Coordinates of C-alpha atoms in Angstrom, one line a residue:
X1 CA -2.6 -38.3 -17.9
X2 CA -3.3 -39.4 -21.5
X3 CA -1.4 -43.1 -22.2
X4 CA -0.7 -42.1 -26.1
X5 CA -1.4 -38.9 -27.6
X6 CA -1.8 -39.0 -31.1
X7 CA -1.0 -35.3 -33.6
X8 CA -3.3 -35.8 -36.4
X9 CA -6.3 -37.3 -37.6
X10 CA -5.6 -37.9 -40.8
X11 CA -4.9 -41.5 -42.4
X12 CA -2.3 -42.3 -40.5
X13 CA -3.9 -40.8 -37.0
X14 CA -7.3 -42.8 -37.8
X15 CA -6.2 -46.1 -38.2
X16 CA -3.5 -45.9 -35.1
X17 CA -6.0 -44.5 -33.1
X18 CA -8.8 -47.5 -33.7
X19 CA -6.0 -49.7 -33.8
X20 CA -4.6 -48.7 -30.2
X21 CA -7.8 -47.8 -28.3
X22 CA -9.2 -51.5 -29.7
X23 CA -7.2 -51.8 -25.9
X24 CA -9.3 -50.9 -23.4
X25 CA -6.5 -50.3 -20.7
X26 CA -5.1 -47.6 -22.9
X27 CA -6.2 -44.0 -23.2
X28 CA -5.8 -42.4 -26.7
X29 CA -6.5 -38.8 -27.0
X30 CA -6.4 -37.5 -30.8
X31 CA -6.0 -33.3 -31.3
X32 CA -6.7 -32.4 -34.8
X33 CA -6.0 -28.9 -36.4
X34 CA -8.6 -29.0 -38.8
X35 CA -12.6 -30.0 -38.4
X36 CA -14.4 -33.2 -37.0
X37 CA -17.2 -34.8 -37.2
X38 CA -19.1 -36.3 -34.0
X39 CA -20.3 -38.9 -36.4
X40 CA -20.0 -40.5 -39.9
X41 CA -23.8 -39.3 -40.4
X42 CA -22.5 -35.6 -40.0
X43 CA -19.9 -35.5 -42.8
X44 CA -20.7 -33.4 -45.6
X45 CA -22.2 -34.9 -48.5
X46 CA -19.1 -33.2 -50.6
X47 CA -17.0 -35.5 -48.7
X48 CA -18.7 -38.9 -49.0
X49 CA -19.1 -38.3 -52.9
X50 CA -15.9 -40.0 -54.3
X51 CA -16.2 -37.7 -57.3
X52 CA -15.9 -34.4 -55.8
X53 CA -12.4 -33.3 -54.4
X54 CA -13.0 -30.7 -51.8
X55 CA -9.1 -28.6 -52.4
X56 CA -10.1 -25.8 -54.6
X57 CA -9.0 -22.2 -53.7
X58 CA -12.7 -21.7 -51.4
X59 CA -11.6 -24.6 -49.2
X60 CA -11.5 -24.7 -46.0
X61 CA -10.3 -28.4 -45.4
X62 CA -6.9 -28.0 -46.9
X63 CA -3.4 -26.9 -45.5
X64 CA -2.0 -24.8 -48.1
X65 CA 1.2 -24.4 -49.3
X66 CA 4.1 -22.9 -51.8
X67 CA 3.6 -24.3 -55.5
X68 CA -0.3 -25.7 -55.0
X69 CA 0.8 -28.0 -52.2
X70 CA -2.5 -28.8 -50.4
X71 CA -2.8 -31.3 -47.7
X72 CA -6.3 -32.5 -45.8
X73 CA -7.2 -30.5 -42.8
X74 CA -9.7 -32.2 -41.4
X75 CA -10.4 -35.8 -39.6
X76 CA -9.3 -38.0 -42.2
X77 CA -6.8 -36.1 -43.4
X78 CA -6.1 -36.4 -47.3
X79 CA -7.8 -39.7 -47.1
X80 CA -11.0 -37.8 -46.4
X81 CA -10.7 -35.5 -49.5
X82 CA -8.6 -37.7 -52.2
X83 CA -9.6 -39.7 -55.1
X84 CA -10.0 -43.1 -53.7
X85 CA -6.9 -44.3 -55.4
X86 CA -5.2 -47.3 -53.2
X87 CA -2.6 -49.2 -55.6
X88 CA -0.2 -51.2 -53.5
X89 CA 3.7 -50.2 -53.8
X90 CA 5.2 -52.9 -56.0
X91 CA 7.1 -55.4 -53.9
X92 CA 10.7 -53.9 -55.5
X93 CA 9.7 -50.8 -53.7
X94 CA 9.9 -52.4 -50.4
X95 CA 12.8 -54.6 -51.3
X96 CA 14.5 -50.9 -51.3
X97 CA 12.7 -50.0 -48.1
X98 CA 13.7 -52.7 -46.2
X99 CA 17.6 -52.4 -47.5
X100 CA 17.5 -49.6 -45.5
X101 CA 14.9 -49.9 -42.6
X102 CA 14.9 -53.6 -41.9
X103 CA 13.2 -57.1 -43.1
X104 CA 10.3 -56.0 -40.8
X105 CA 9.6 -53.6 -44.3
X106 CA 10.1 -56.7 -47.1
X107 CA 7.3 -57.4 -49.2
X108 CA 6.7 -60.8 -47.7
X109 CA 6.7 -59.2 -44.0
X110 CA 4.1 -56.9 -45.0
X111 CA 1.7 -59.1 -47.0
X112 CA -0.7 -60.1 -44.1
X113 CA -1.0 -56.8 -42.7
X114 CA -2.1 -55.5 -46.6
X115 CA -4.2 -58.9 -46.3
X116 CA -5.6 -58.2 -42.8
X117 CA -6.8 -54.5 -44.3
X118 CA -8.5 -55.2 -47.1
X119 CA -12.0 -56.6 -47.8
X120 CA -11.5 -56.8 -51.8
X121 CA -14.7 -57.1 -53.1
X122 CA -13.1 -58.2 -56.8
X123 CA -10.4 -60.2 -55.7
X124 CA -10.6 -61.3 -52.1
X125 CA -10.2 -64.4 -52.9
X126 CA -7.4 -64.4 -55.1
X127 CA -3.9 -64.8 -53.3
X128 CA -2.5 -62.0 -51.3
X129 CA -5.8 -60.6 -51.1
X130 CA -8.3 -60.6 -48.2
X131 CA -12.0 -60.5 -47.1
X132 CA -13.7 -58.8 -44.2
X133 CA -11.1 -55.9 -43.4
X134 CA -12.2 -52.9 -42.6
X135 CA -11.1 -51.3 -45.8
X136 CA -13.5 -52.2 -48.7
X137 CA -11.7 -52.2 -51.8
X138 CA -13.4 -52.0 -55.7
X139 CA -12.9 -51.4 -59.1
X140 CA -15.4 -49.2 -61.6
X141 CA -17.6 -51.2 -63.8
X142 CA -19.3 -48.8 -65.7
X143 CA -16.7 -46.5 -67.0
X144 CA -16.9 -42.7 -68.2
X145 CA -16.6 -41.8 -71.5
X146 CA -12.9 -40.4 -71.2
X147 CA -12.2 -43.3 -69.3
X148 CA -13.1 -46.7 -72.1
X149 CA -11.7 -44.5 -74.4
X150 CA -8.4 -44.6 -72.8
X151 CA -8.2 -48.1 -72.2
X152 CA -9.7 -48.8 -75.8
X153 CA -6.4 -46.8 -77.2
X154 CA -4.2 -48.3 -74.7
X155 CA -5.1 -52.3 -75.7
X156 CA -5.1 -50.7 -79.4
X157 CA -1.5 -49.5 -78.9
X158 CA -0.5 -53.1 -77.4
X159 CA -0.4 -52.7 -74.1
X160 CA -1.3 -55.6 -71.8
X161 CA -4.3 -54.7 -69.5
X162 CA -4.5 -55.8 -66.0
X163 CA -7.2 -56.5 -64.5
X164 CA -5.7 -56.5 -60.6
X165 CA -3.2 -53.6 -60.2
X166 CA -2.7 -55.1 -56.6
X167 CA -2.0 -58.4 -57.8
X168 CA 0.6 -60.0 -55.2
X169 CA 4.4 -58.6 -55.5
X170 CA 3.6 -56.9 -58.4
X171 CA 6.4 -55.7 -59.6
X172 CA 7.0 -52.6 -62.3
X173 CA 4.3 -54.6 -64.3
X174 CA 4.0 -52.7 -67.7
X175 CA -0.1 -52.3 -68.5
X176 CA -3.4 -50.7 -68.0
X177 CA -6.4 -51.7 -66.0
X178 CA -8.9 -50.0 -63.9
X179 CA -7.8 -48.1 -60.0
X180 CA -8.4 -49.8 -57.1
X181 CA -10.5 -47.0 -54.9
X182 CA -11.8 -47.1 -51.4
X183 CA -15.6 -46.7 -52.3
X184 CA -18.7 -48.7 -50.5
X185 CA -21.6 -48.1 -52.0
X186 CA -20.6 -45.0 -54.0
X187 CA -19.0 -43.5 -50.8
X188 CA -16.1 -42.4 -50.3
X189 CA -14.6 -44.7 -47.8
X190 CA -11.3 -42.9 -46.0
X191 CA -9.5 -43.8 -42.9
X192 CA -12.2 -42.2 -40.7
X193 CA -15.0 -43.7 -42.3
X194 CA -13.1 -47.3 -42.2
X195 CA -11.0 -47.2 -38.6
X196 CA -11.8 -44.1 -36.7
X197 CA -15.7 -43.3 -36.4
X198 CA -16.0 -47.5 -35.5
X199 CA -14.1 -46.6 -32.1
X200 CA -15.3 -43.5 -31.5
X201 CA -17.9 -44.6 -28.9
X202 CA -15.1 -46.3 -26.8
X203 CA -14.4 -44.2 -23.7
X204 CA -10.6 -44.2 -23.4
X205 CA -10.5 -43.0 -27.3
X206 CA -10.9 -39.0 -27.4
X207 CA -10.8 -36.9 -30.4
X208 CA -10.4 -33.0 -30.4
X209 CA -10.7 -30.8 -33.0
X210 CA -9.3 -27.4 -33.8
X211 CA -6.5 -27.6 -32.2
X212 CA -3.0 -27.0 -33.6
X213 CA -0.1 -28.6 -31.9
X214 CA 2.3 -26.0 -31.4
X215 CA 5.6 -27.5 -29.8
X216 CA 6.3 -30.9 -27.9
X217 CA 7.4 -31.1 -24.4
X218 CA 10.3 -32.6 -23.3
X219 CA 11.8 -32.8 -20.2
X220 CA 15.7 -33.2 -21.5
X221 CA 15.3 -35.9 -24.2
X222 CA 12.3 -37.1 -23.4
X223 CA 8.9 -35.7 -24.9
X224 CA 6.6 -35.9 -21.9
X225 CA 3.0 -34.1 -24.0
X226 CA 2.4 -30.9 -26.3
X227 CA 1.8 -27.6 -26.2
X228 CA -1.2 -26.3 -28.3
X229 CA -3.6 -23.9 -29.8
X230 CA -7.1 -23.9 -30.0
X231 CA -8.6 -20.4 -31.1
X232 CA -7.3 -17.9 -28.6
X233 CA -7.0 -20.8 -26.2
X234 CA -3.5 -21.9 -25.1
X235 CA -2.7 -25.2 -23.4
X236 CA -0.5 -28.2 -22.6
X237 CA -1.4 -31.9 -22.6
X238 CA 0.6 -34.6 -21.5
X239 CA 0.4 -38.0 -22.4
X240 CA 3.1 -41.2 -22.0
X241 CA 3.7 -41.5 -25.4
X242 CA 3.4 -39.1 -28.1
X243 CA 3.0 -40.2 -31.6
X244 CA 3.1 -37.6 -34.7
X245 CA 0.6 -38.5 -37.3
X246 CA 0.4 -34.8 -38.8
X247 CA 1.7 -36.1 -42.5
X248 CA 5.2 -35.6 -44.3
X249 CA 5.0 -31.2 -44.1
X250 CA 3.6 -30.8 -40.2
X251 CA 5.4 -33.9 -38.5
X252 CA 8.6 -32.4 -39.7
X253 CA 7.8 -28.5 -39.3
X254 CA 6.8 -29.6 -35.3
X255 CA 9.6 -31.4 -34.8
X256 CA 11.9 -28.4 -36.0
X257 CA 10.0 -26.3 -33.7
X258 CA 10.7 -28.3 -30.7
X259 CA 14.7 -28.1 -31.5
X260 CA 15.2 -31.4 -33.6
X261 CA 16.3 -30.6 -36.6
X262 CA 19.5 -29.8 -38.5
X263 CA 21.4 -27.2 -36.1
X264 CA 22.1 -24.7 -39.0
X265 CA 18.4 -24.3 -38.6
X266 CA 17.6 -24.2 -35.4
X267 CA 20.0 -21.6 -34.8
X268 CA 18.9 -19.5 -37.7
X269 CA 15.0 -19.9 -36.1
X270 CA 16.5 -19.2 -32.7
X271 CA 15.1 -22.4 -31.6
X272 CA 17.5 -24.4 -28.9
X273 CA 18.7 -27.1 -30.1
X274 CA 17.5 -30.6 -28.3
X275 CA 19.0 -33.0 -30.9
X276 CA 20.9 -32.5 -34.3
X277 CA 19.0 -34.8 -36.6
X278 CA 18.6 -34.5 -40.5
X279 CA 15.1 -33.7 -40.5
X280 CA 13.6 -32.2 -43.9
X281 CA 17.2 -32.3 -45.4
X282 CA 15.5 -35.5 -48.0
X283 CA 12.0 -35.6 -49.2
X284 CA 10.1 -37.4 -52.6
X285 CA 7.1 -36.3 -54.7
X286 CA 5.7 -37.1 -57.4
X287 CA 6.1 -34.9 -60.5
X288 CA 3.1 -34.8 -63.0
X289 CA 3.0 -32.9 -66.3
X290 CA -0.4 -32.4 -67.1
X291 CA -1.1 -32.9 -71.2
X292 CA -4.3 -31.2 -72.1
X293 CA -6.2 -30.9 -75.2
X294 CA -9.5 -29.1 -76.3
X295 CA -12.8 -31.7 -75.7
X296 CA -16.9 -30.4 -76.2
X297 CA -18.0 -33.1 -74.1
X298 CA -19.0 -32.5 -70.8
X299 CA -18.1 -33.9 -67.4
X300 CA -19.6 -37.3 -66.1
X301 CA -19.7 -37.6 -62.2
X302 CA -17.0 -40.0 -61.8
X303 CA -14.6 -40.6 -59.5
X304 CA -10.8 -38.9 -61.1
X305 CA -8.4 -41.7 -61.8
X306 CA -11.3 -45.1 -63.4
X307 CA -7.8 -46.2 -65.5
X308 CA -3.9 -45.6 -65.4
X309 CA -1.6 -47.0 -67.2
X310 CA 1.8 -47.9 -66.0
X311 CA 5.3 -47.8 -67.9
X312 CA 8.3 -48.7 -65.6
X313 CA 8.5 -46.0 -63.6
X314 CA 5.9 -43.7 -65.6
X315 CA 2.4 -43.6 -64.6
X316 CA -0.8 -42.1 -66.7
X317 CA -3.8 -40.7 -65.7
X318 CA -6.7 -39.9 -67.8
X319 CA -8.4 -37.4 -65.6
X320 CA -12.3 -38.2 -65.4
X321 CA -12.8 -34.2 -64.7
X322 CA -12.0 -30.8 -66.6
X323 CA -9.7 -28.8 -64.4
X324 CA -9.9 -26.3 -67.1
X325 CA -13.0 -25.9 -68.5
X326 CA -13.6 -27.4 -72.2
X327 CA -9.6 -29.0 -71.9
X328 CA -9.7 -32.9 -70.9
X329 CA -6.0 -34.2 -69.0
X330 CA -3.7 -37.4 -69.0
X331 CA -1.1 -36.3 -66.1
X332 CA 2.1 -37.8 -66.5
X333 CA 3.7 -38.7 -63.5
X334 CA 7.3 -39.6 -62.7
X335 CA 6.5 -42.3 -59.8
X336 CA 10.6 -43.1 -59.1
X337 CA 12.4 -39.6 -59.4
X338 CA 15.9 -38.9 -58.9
X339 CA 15.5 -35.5 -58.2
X340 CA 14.7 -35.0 -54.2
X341 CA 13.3 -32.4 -52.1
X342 CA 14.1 -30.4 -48.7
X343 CA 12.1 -29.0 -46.4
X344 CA 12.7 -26.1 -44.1
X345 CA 10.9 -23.5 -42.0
X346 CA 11.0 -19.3 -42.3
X347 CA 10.3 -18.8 -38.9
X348 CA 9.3 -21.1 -35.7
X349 CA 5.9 -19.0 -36.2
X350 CA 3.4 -22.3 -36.5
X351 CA 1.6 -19.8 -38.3
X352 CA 4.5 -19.8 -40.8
X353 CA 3.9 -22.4 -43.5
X354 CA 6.8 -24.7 -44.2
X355 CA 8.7 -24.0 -47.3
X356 CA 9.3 -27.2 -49.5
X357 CA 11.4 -27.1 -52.4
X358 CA 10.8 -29.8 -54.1
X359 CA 13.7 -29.3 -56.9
X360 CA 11.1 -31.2 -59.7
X361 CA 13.1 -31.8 -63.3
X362 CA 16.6 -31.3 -61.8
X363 CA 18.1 -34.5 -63.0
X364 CA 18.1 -34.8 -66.7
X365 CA 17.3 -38.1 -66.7
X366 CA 13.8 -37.1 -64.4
X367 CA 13.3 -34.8 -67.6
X368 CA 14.2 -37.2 -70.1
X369 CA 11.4 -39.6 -69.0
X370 CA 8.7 -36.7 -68.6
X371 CA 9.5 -36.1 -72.2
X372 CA 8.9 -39.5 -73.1
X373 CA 6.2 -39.8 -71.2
X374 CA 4.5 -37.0 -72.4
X375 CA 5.3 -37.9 -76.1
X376 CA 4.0 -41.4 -75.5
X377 CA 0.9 -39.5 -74.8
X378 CA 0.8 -37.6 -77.4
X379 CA 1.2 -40.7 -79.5
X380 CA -1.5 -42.2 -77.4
X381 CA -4.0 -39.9 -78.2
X382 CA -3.2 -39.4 -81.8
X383 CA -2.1 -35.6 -81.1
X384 CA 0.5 -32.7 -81.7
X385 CA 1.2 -31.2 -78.9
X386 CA 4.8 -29.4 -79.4
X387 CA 7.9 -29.2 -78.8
X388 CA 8.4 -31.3 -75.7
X389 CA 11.6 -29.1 -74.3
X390 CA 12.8 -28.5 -71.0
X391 CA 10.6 -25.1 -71.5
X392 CA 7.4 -27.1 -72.5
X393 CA 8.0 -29.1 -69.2
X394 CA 8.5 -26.8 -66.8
X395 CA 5.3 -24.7 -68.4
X396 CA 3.3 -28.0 -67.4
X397 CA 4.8 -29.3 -64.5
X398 CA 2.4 -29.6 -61.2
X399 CA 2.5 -32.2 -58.2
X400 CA 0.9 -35.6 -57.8
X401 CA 0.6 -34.0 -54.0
X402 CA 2.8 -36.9 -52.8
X403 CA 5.1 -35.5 -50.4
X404 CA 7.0 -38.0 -48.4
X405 CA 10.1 -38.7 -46.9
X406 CA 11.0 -35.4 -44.7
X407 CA 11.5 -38.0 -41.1
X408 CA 13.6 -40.8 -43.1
X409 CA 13.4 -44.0 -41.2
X410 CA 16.8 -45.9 -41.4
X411 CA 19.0 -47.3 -38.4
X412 CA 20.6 -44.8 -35.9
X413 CA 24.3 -45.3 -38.0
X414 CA 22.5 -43.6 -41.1
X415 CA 22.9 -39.9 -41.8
X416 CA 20.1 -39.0 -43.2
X417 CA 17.4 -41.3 -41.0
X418 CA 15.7 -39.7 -38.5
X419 CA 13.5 -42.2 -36.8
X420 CA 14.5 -46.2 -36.5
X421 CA 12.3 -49.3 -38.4
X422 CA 9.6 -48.5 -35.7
X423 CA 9.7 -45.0 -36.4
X424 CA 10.8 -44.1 -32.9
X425 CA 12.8 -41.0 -33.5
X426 CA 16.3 -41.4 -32.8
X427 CA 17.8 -40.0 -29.3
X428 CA 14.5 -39.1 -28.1
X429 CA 12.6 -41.3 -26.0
X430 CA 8.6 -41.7 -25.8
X431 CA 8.1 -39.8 -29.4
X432 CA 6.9 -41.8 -32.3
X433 CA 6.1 -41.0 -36.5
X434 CA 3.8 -42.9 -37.8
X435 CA 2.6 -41.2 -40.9
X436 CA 4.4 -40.9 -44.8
X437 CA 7.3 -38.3 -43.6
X438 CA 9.0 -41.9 -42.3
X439 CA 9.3 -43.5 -46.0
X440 CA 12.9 -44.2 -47.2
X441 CA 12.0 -44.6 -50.2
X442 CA 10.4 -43.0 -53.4
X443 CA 6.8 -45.3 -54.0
X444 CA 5.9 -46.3 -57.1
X445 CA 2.3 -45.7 -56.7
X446 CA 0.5 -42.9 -54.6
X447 CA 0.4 -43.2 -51.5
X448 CA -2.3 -43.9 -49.8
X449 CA -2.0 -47.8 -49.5
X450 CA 1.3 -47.2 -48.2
X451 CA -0.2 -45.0 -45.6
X452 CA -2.8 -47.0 -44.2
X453 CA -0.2 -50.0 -44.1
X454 CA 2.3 -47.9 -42.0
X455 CA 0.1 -46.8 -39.3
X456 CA -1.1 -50.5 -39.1
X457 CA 2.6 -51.5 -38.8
X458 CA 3.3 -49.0 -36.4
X459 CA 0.5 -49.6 -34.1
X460 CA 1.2 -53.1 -34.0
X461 CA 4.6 -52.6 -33.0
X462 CA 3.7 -50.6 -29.9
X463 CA 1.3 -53.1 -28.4
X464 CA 3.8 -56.0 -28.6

């Protein structure tokens, strides 16, 4: 029997996996719904080249969703398919987790695990940064076109640029500079890449692919392995310790199917109820208003986000690629929105995606900054662009794809928490989440720092 089995190998799977295999008295077994890889050499080429993002309509690699909600289906997960973003969370973000989850989630408590990660190859030095982790960290140094010229009009209109956007604890800093990204060498350098295919030669670490997990076991409240799907194949696995890294839409949608989940749920699925707990009922994205004008010149290869530009709570992106052909785009993105999401399920069907509403522009106050946001860009790029109503909003609203928040961590006293500061889900025993659906908190920044951080945290809780 399997000592820890691990649901997905995206971000969060990858580095708990490496990180809990690096025992060699521990078996790890890994099931993944979408593709692997037996080795880094095998990957696609599409998915080593930072400037290419694999989700379009013909992709395979992608769970899809309601509204254009796409997450990775593959090993690596959205890490493998993303746009090398990876901006810390400003230190007041984690002052708010850790109200609710603990000092274990402060800022300072943190730091050395974001320090251990990294091997910063502009800053490493500086403080708060490090040198040698597995994750190599740079920033663009010969920019595309659409790129300076953003950051030319940014210093022009007096903002402060900056040149570290992980500087330590920054905090709601107001400025441009250029993204931090996961690339080596002009790679793309994910999760697998960085932790998994380093460990994959050990023999107690196993990695399967194609197979959807279906249901957990449990034998009353204890999950004792999985039930799962693999083509017309139909099995169970058992494992000691069971540990849900299938991201903030599938961790939640299993656990619903297993019968933990809000009761008024369950009993509408038909699904028994093993324990009442408030998962789905609170989730966080990202809204984004996309501001597009007409441009004749082409596309550069370049990875998507070079520059942003951060206003309190606003972020702006000058896209480096056309979505729409002959239109270039700044998104606008509300990083710290009011408004909050729920997620539920149709049927108990795995088949059946999850339906997520995400209830985007609901508070006036989310809509009032959009507005200024998207009139700041307007400004910005010395342009009309309309009326900026409610209407004009909800004509150009998408999603950062974000999604967070769906297995709140908070302590067993809190309503709305569904797993504890170790993201042991509450009243169930041997069943971990270790993946975004834990965060209490809306992030500042995307996500993807935050991510890798988490499973790190996890992981090294459950070898203590």
């Amino acid at each position: 029997m399997t000592n820890t089995l691990i649901v997905g190998a995206g971000s969060a799977g990858c580095v708990l996996a490496a990180r809990l295999s690096a025992d060699p008295a521990r078996s790890v077994r890994v099931f993944e719904a979408g593709p692997t890889f037996p080795t880094r050499g095998e990957l696609p080429v599409e998915l080593l080249d930072p400037s290419h993002l694999p989700i379009g309509p013909e992709s395979r690699l992608v769970w899809r969703y309601a509204r254009n909600l796409v997450r990775g289906k593959l090993i690596g997960g959205s890490g493998a398919i993303n746009g090398s973003y990876f901006i810390r969370p400003p230190a007041v973000d984690f002052t708010a987790w850790s109200a609710v989850a603990g000092a274990r989630w402060s800022f300072d408590s943190v730091l050395p695990t974001f320090r251990d990660l990294e091997d910063d190859k502009d800053f490493g030095n500086a403080p708060g940064h490090g040198v040698g982790g597995p994750i190599p960290i740079s920033r663009t140094s010969h920019f595309a076109r659409f790129s300076a010229e953003f950051a030319r009009r940014c210093a022009v209109a007096g903002f402060t640029e900056i040149p570290d956007l992980n500087m330590s604890g920054a905090n709601r800093a107001e400025g441009f500079g250029p993204v931090p990204l996961t690339v080596s060498l002009g790679s793309r350098a994910g999760p697998a890449v960085t932790h998994l295919y380093p460990a994959m030669t050990r023999p107690n670490l196993t990695v399967t692919s194609a197979t959807t997990v279906t249901r957990l076991l449990l034998r009353g409240t204890r999950v004792i392995g999985v039930e799962w799907a693999r083509g017309r194949e139909r099995g169970r696995t058992y494992a000691d310790q069971t540990v849900l890294c299938a991201g903030a839409v599938e961790s939640a949608a299993l656990l619903i199917r297993s019968g933990i989940g809000p009761e008024p749920l369950l009993r509408a699925l038909g699904v028994a109820t093993v324990r009442p707990a408030p998962v789905g009922a609170w989730c966080t994205d990202h809204p984004e208003i996309g501001v597009e004008f007409p441009c004749d010149e082409p596309d550069e290869p370049a990875v998507p986000l070079e520059y942003v530009l951060h206003i309190d709570d606003l972020e702006l992106r000058p896209y480096t690629q056309m979505f729409t052909p002959g239109l270039r785009r700044i998104g606008v993105a509300l990083m710290h929105p009011e408004s909050t999401g729920e997620l539920t399920l149709a049927s108990a069907d795995p088949s059946v995606p999850a339906r997520i509403d995400q209830r985007y522009l609901r508070g006036e106050r989310d809509r009032a900054r959009l507005r200024e946001g998207a009139a700041l860009t307007a400004d910005l790029l010395g342009r009309r662009i309309g009326p900026v109503d409610d209407s004009w909003l909800r004509a150009n609203l998408g999603t950062s794809q974000h999604l967070s928040g769906t297995c709140r961590m908070g302590p067993a006293g809190d309503e709305r928490a569904v797993v504890d500061e170790q993201g042991r889900v509450h009243g169930i025993d041997a069943l971990t989440v270790a993946d975004l659906s834990v965060v209490p908190v809306p992030l500042r920044r995307g996500p993807q720092a935050a991510t890798v951080l988490l499973a790190a945290s996890i992981a090294d809780y459950m070898v203590v």
